[in-house]
Amino acid sequence: MSDANDWEWVRVLAQGRVYDEDRTAANRLAWAAVALAASRGGERSGVRRARAVADRFALRARVARSLGDWAEAPDALLADVLGADDLPDRFGKAVARAVEPVVPLVRDDRLRESAGRWVAART
């Protein structure tokens, strides 16, 4: 791929297939892998890091909500979100809205409480 726009095109195409609930779970998970890889490629090619990270968190949250924890572990997702403390406010708010429905799925009590506070502070 030659530039960030090419990567973004692939990411958007793949992400649309992840959101298509008429597809099988395995197919949607495969498209999620493509979308995540394209997001990383876009970031390497010039897409703003904060936006790329926020997009990946939102996609992972969608996968956890719609496919279940076999496809994306809520604990791992929220630990990664809490570890990304350098997101600007507008991206942090977008991530908070995306992961809010995933917080109750977190198994670790301490992590769930921390994630809940993080989301509450941004929504």
JSON list of C-alpha atoms in Angstrom, two decimals:
[
{"chain": "A", "resi": 1, "resn": "MET", "atom": "CA", "xyz": [0.00, 0.00, 0.00]},
{"chain": "A", "resi": 2, "resn": "SER", "atom": "CA", "xyz": [1.31, 3.40, -0.85]},
{"chain": "A", "resi": 3, "resn": "ASP", "atom": "CA", "xyz": [-0.28, 5.76, 1.64]},
{"chain": "A", "resi": 4, "resn": "ALA", "atom": "CA", "xyz": [-2.58, 6.19, 4.62]},
{"chain": "A", "resi": 5, "resn": "ASN", "atom": "CA", "xyz": [-5.67, 6.60, 2.40]},
{"chain": "A", "resi": 6, "resn": "ASP", "atom": "CA", "xyz": [-5.18, 3.12, 0.95]},
{"chain": "A", "resi": 7, "resn": "TRP", "atom": "CA", "xyz": [-4.97, 1.64, 4.45]},
{"chain": "A", "resi": 8, "resn": "GLU", "atom": "CA", "xyz": [-8.03, 3.59, 5.56]},
{"chain": "A", "resi": 9, "resn": "TRP", "atom": "CA", "xyz": [-10.01, 2.30, 2.58]},
{"chain": "A", "resi": 10, "resn": "VAL", "atom": "CA", "xyz": [-9.17, -1.28, 3.53]},
{"chain": "A", "resi": 11, "resn": "ARG", "atom": "CA", "xyz": [-9.95, -0.63, 7.21]},
{"chain": "A", "resi": 12, "resn": "VAL", "atom": "CA", "xyz": [-13.35, 0.89, 6.47]},
{"chain": "A", "resi": 13, "resn": "LEU", "atom": "CA", "xyz": [-14.25, -1.91, 4.06]},
{"chain": "A", "resi": 14, "resn": "ALA", "atom": "CA", "xyz": [-13.23, -4.61, 6.54]},
{"chain": "A", "resi": 15, "resn": "GLN", "atom": "CA", "xyz": [-14.90, -2.88, 9.47]},
{"chain": "A", "resi": 16, "resn": "GLY", "atom": "CA", "xyz": [-18.16, -2.73, 7.54]},
{"chain": "A", "resi": 17, "resn": "ARG", "atom": "CA", "xyz": [-18.04, -6.49, 7.20]},
{"chain": "A", "resi": 18, "resn": "VAL", "atom": "CA", "xyz": [-17.40, -6.89, 10.93]},
{"chain": "A", "resi": 19, "resn": "TYR", "atom": "CA", "xyz": [-20.59, -4.91, 11.61]},
{"chain": "A", "resi": 20, "resn": "ASP", "atom": "CA", "xyz": [-22.64, -7.01, 9.16]},
{"chain": "A", "resi": 21, "resn": "GLU", "atom": "CA", "xyz": [-24.52, -9.32, 11.52]},
{"chain": "A", "resi": 22, "resn": "ASP", "atom": "CA", "xyz": [-25.72, -11.48, 8.60]},
{"chain": "A", "resi": 23, "resn": "ARG", "atom": "CA", "xyz": [-22.17, -12.84, 8.30]},
{"chain": "A", "resi": 24, "resn": "THR", "atom": "CA", "xyz": [-21.00, -15.77, 10.40]},
{"chain": "A", "resi": 25, "resn": "ALA", "atom": "CA", "xyz": [-19.10, -15.08, 13.59]},
{"chain": "A", "resi": 26, "resn": "ALA", "atom": "CA", "xyz": [-15.93, -16.62, 12.15]},
{"chain": "A", "resi": 27, "resn": "ASN", "atom": "CA", "xyz": [-16.20, -14.47, 9.03]},
{"chain": "A", "resi": 28, "resn": "ARG", "atom": "CA", "xyz": [-16.72, -11.32, 11.09]},
{"chain": "A", "resi": 29, "resn": "LEU", "atom": "CA", "xyz": [-13.76, -12.18, 13.30]},
{"chain": "A", "resi": 30, "resn": "ALA", "atom": "CA", "xyz": [-11.56, -12.70, 10.22]},
{"chain": "A", "resi": 31, "resn": "TRP", "atom": "CA", "xyz": [-12.62, -9.29, 8.88]},
{"chain": "A", "resi": 32, "resn": "ALA", "atom": "CA", "xyz": [-11.86, -7.79, 12.30]},
{"chain": "A", "resi": 33, "resn": "ALA", "atom": "CA", "xyz": [-8.30, -9.06, 11.99]},
{"chain": "A", "resi": 34, "resn": "VAL", "atom": "CA", "xyz": [-8.05, -7.40, 8.56]},
{"chain": "A", "resi": 35, "resn": "ALA", "atom": "CA", "xyz": [-9.45, -4.12, 9.92]},
{"chain": "A", "resi": 36, "resn": "LEU", "atom": "CA", "xyz": [-7.03, -4.13, 12.86]},
{"chain": "A", "resi": 37, "resn": "ALA", "atom": "CA", "xyz": [-4.07, -4.84, 10.57]},
{"chain": "A", "resi": 38, "resn": "ALA", "atom": "CA", "xyz": [-5.15, -2.09, 8.18]},
{"chain": "A", "resi": 39, "resn": "SER", "atom": "CA", "xyz": [-5.45, 0.33, 11.10]},
{"chain": "A", "resi": 40, "resn": "ARG", "atom": "CA", "xyz": [-1.86, -0.43, 12.10]},
{"chain": "A", "resi": 41, "resn": "GLY", "atom": "CA", "xyz": [-0.75, 0.00, 8.49]},
{"chain": "A", "resi": 42, "resn": "GLY", "atom": "CA", "xyz": [-2.54, 3.33, 8.31]},
{"chain": "A", "resi": 43, "resn": "GLU", "atom": "CA", "xyz": [-0.88, 4.48, 11.49]},
{"chain": "A", "resi": 44, "resn": "ARG", "atom": "CA", "xyz": [2.55, 3.60, 10.07]},
{"chain": "A", "resi": 45, "resn": "SER", "atom": "CA", "xyz": [1.64, 5.50, 6.88]},
{"chain": "A", "resi": 46, "resn": "GLY", "atom": "CA", "xyz": [0.50, 8.71, 8.51]},
{"chain": "A", "resi": 47, "resn": "VAL", "atom": "CA", "xyz": [-2.90, 8.25, 10.16]},
{"chain": "A", "resi": 48, "resn": "ARG", "atom": "CA", "xyz": [-2.81, 10.11, 13.47]},
{"chain": "A", "resi": 49, "resn": "ARG", "atom": "CA", "xyz": [-1.87, 7.65, 16.24]},
{"chain": "A", "resi": 50, "resn": "ALA", "atom": "CA", "xyz": [-4.64, 8.73, 18.62]},
{"chain": "A", "resi": 51, "resn": "ARG", "atom": "CA", "xyz": [-7.29, 8.20, 15.96]},
{"chain": "A", "resi": 52, "resn": "ALA", "atom": "CA", "xyz": [-5.91, 4.82, 14.93]},
{"chain": "A", "resi": 53, "resn": "VAL", "atom": "CA", "xyz": [-5.74, 3.63, 18.55]},
{"chain": "A", "resi": 54, "resn": "ALA", "atom": "CA", "xyz": [-9.28, 4.87, 19.23]},
{"chain": "A", "resi": 55, "resn": "ASP", "atom": "CA", "xyz": [-10.55, 3.11, 16.09]},
{"chain": "A", "resi": 56, "resn": "ARG", "atom": "CA", "xyz": [-8.93, -0.15, 17.18]},
{"chain": "A", "resi": 57, "resn": "PHE", "atom": "CA", "xyz": [-10.39, 0.07, 20.68]},
{"chain": "A", "resi": 58, "resn": "ALA", "atom": "CA", "xyz": [-13.86, 0.77, 19.27]},
{"chain": "A", "resi": 59, "resn": "LEU", "atom": "CA", "xyz": [-13.60, -2.18, 16.88]},
{"chain": "A", "resi": 60, "resn": "ARG", "atom": "CA", "xyz": [-12.38, -4.51, 19.61]},
{"chain": "A", "resi": 61, "resn": "ALA", "atom": "CA", "xyz": [-15.27, -3.37, 21.83]},
{"chain": "A", "resi": 62, "resn": "ARG", "atom": "CA", "xyz": [-17.74, -4.10, 19.04]},
{"chain": "A", "resi": 63, "resn": "VAL", "atom": "CA", "xyz": [-16.25, -7.58, 18.60]},
{"chain": "A", "resi": 64, "resn": "ALA", "atom": "CA", "xyz": [-16.43, -8.26, 22.35]},
{"chain": "A", "resi": 65, "resn": "ARG", "atom": "CA", "xyz": [-20.06, -7.10, 22.51]},
{"chain": "A", "resi": 66, "resn": "SER", "atom": "CA", "xyz": [-21.32, -8.84, 19.41]},
{"chain": "A", "resi": 67, "resn": "LEU", "atom": "CA", "xyz": [-19.19, -12.00, 19.21]},
{"chain": "A", "resi": 68, "resn": "GLY", "atom": "CA", "xyz": [-18.37, -12.59, 22.85]},
{"chain": "A", "resi": 69, "resn": "ASP", "atom": "CA", "xyz": [-15.28, -13.06, 24.93]},
{"chain": "A", "resi": 70, "resn": "TRP", "atom": "CA", "xyz": [-14.05, -15.97, 22.82]},
{"chain": "A", "resi": 71, "resn": "ALA", "atom": "CA", "xyz": [-13.34, -13.40, 20.08]},
{"chain": "A", "resi": 72, "resn": "GLU", "atom": "CA", "xyz": [-12.09, -10.50, 22.23]},
{"chain": "A", "resi": 73, "resn": "ALA", "atom": "CA", "xyz": [-11.41, -10.75, 25.94]},
{"chain": "A", "resi": 74, "resn": "PRO", "atom": "CA", "xyz": [-13.09, -7.84, 27.74]},
{"chain": "A", "resi": 75, "resn": "ASP", "atom": "CA", "xyz": [-10.41, -7.90, 30.46]},
{"chain": "A", "resi": 76, "resn": "ALA", "atom": "CA", "xyz": [-7.59, -7.57, 27.91]},
{"chain": "A", "resi": 77, "resn": "LEU", "atom": "CA", "xyz": [-9.42, -4.82, 26.02]},
{"chain": "A", "resi": 78, "resn": "LEU", "atom": "CA", "xyz": [-10.08, -2.71, 29.12]},
{"chain": "A", "resi": 79, "resn": "ALA", "atom": "CA", "xyz": [-6.55, -3.24, 30.44]},
{"chain": "A", "resi": 80, "resn": "ASP", "atom": "CA", "xyz": [-5.24, -1.95, 27.11]},
{"chain": "A", "resi": 81, "resn": "VAL", "atom": "CA", "xyz": [-7.62, 1.02, 27.22]},
{"chain": "A", "resi": 82, "resn": "LEU", "atom": "CA", "xyz": [-6.52, 1.93, 30.74]},
{"chain": "A", "resi": 83, "resn": "GLY", "atom": "CA", "xyz": [-2.89, 1.63, 29.63]},
{"chain": "A", "resi": 84, "resn": "ALA", "atom": "CA", "xyz": [-3.38, 4.13, 26.79]},
{"chain": "A", "resi": 85, "resn": "ASP", "atom": "CA", "xyz": [-3.37, 7.22, 28.96]},
{"chain": "A", "resi": 86, "resn": "ASP", "atom": "CA", "xyz": [-2.10, 9.53, 26.23]},
{"chain": "A", "resi": 87, "resn": "LEU", "atom": "CA", "xyz": [-5.34, 9.75, 24.20]},
{"chain": "A", "resi": 88, "resn": "PRO", "atom": "CA", "xyz": [-6.57, 13.32, 23.68]},
{"chain": "A", "resi": 89, "resn": "ASP", "atom": "CA", "xyz": [-9.98, 14.07, 25.22]},
{"chain": "A", "resi": 90, "resn": "ARG", "atom": "CA", "xyz": [-12.05, 13.75, 22.06]},
{"chain": "A", "resi": 91, "resn": "PHE", "atom": "CA", "xyz": [-10.61, 10.32, 21.30]},
{"chain": "A", "resi": 92, "resn": "GLY", "atom": "CA", "xyz": [-10.85, 9.27, 24.95]},
{"chain": "A", "resi": 93, "resn": "LYS", "atom": "CA", "xyz": [-14.54, 10.18, 24.93]},
{"chain": "A", "resi": 94, "resn": "ALA", "atom": "CA", "xyz": [-15.13, 8.15, 21.77]},
{"chain": "A", "resi": 95, "resn": "VAL", "atom": "CA", "xyz": [-13.35, 5.16, 23.28]},
{"chain": "A", "resi": 96, "resn": "ALA", "atom": "CA", "xyz": [-15.32, 5.54, 26.52]},
{"chain": "A", "resi": 97, "resn": "ARG", "atom": "CA", "xyz": [-18.62, 5.43, 24.61]},
{"chain": "A", "resi": 98, "resn": "ALA", "atom": "CA", "xyz": [-17.46, 2.35, 22.69]},
{"chain": "A", "resi": 99, "resn": "VAL", "atom": "CA", "xyz": [-16.22, 0.36, 25.68]},
{"chain": "A", "resi": 100, "resn": "GLU", "atom": "CA", "xyz": [-18.92, 1.35, 28.17]},
{"chain": "A", "resi": 101, "resn": "PRO", "atom": "CA", "xyz": [-21.13, -1.68, 27.31]},
{"chain": "A", "resi": 102, "resn": "VAL", "atom": "CA", "xyz": [-18.09, -3.97, 27.68]},
{"chain": "A", "resi": 103, "resn": "VAL", "atom": "CA", "xyz": [-17.22, -2.90, 31.24]},
{"chain": "A", "resi": 104, "resn": "PRO", "atom": "CA", "xyz": [-19.86, -5.18, 32.88]},
{"chain": "A", "resi": 105, "resn": "LEU", "atom": "CA", "xyz": [-18.34, -8.14, 31.00]},
{"chain": "A", "resi": 106, "resn": "VAL", "atom": "CA", "xyz": [-14.94, -7.71, 32.69]},
{"chain": "A", "resi": 107, "resn": "ARG", "atom": "CA", "xyz": [-14.32, -10.58, 35.09]},
{"chain": "A", "resi": 108, "resn": "ASP", "atom": "CA", "xyz": [-11.65, -9.01, 37.28]},
{"chain": "A", "resi": 109, "resn": "ASP", "atom": "CA", "xyz": [-13.43, -6.91, 39.93]},
{"chain": "A", "resi": 110, "resn": "ARG", "atom": "CA", "xyz": [-10.64, -4.38, 40.38]},
{"chain": "A", "resi": 111, "resn": "LEU", "atom": "CA", "xyz": [-10.21, -3.91, 36.64]},
{"chain": "A", "resi": 112, "resn": "ARG", "atom": "CA", "xyz": [-13.98, -3.59, 36.15]},
{"chain": "A", "resi": 113, "resn": "GLU", "atom": "CA", "xyz": [-14.16, -0.89, 38.84]},
{"chain": "A", "resi": 114, "resn": "SER", "atom": "CA", "xyz": [-11.19, 1.02, 37.38]},
{"chain": "A", "resi": 115, "resn": "ALA", "atom": "CA", "xyz": [-12.65, 0.79, 33.89]},
{"chain": "A", "resi": 116, "resn": "GLY", "atom": "CA", "xyz": [-16.02, 1.96, 35.14]},
{"chain": "A", "resi": 117, "resn": "ARG", "atom": "CA", "xyz": [-14.43, 5.02, 36.76]},
{"chain": "A", "resi": 118, "resn": "TRP", "atom": "CA", "xyz": [-12.41, 5.72, 33.59]},
{"chain": "A", "resi": 119, "resn": "VAL", "atom": "CA", "xyz": [-15.55, 5.58, 31.43]},
{"chain": "A", "resi": 120, "resn": "ALA", "atom": "CA", "xyz": [-17.58, 7.69, 33.89]},
{"chain": "A", "resi": 121, "resn": "ALA", "atom": "CA", "xyz": [-14.92, 10.40, 33.87]},
{"chain": "A", "resi": 122, "resn": "ARG", "atom": "CA", "xyz": [-15.16, 10.69, 30.06]},
{"chain": "A", "resi": 123, "resn": "THR", "atom": "CA", "xyz": [-18.88, 10.36, 29.37]}
]
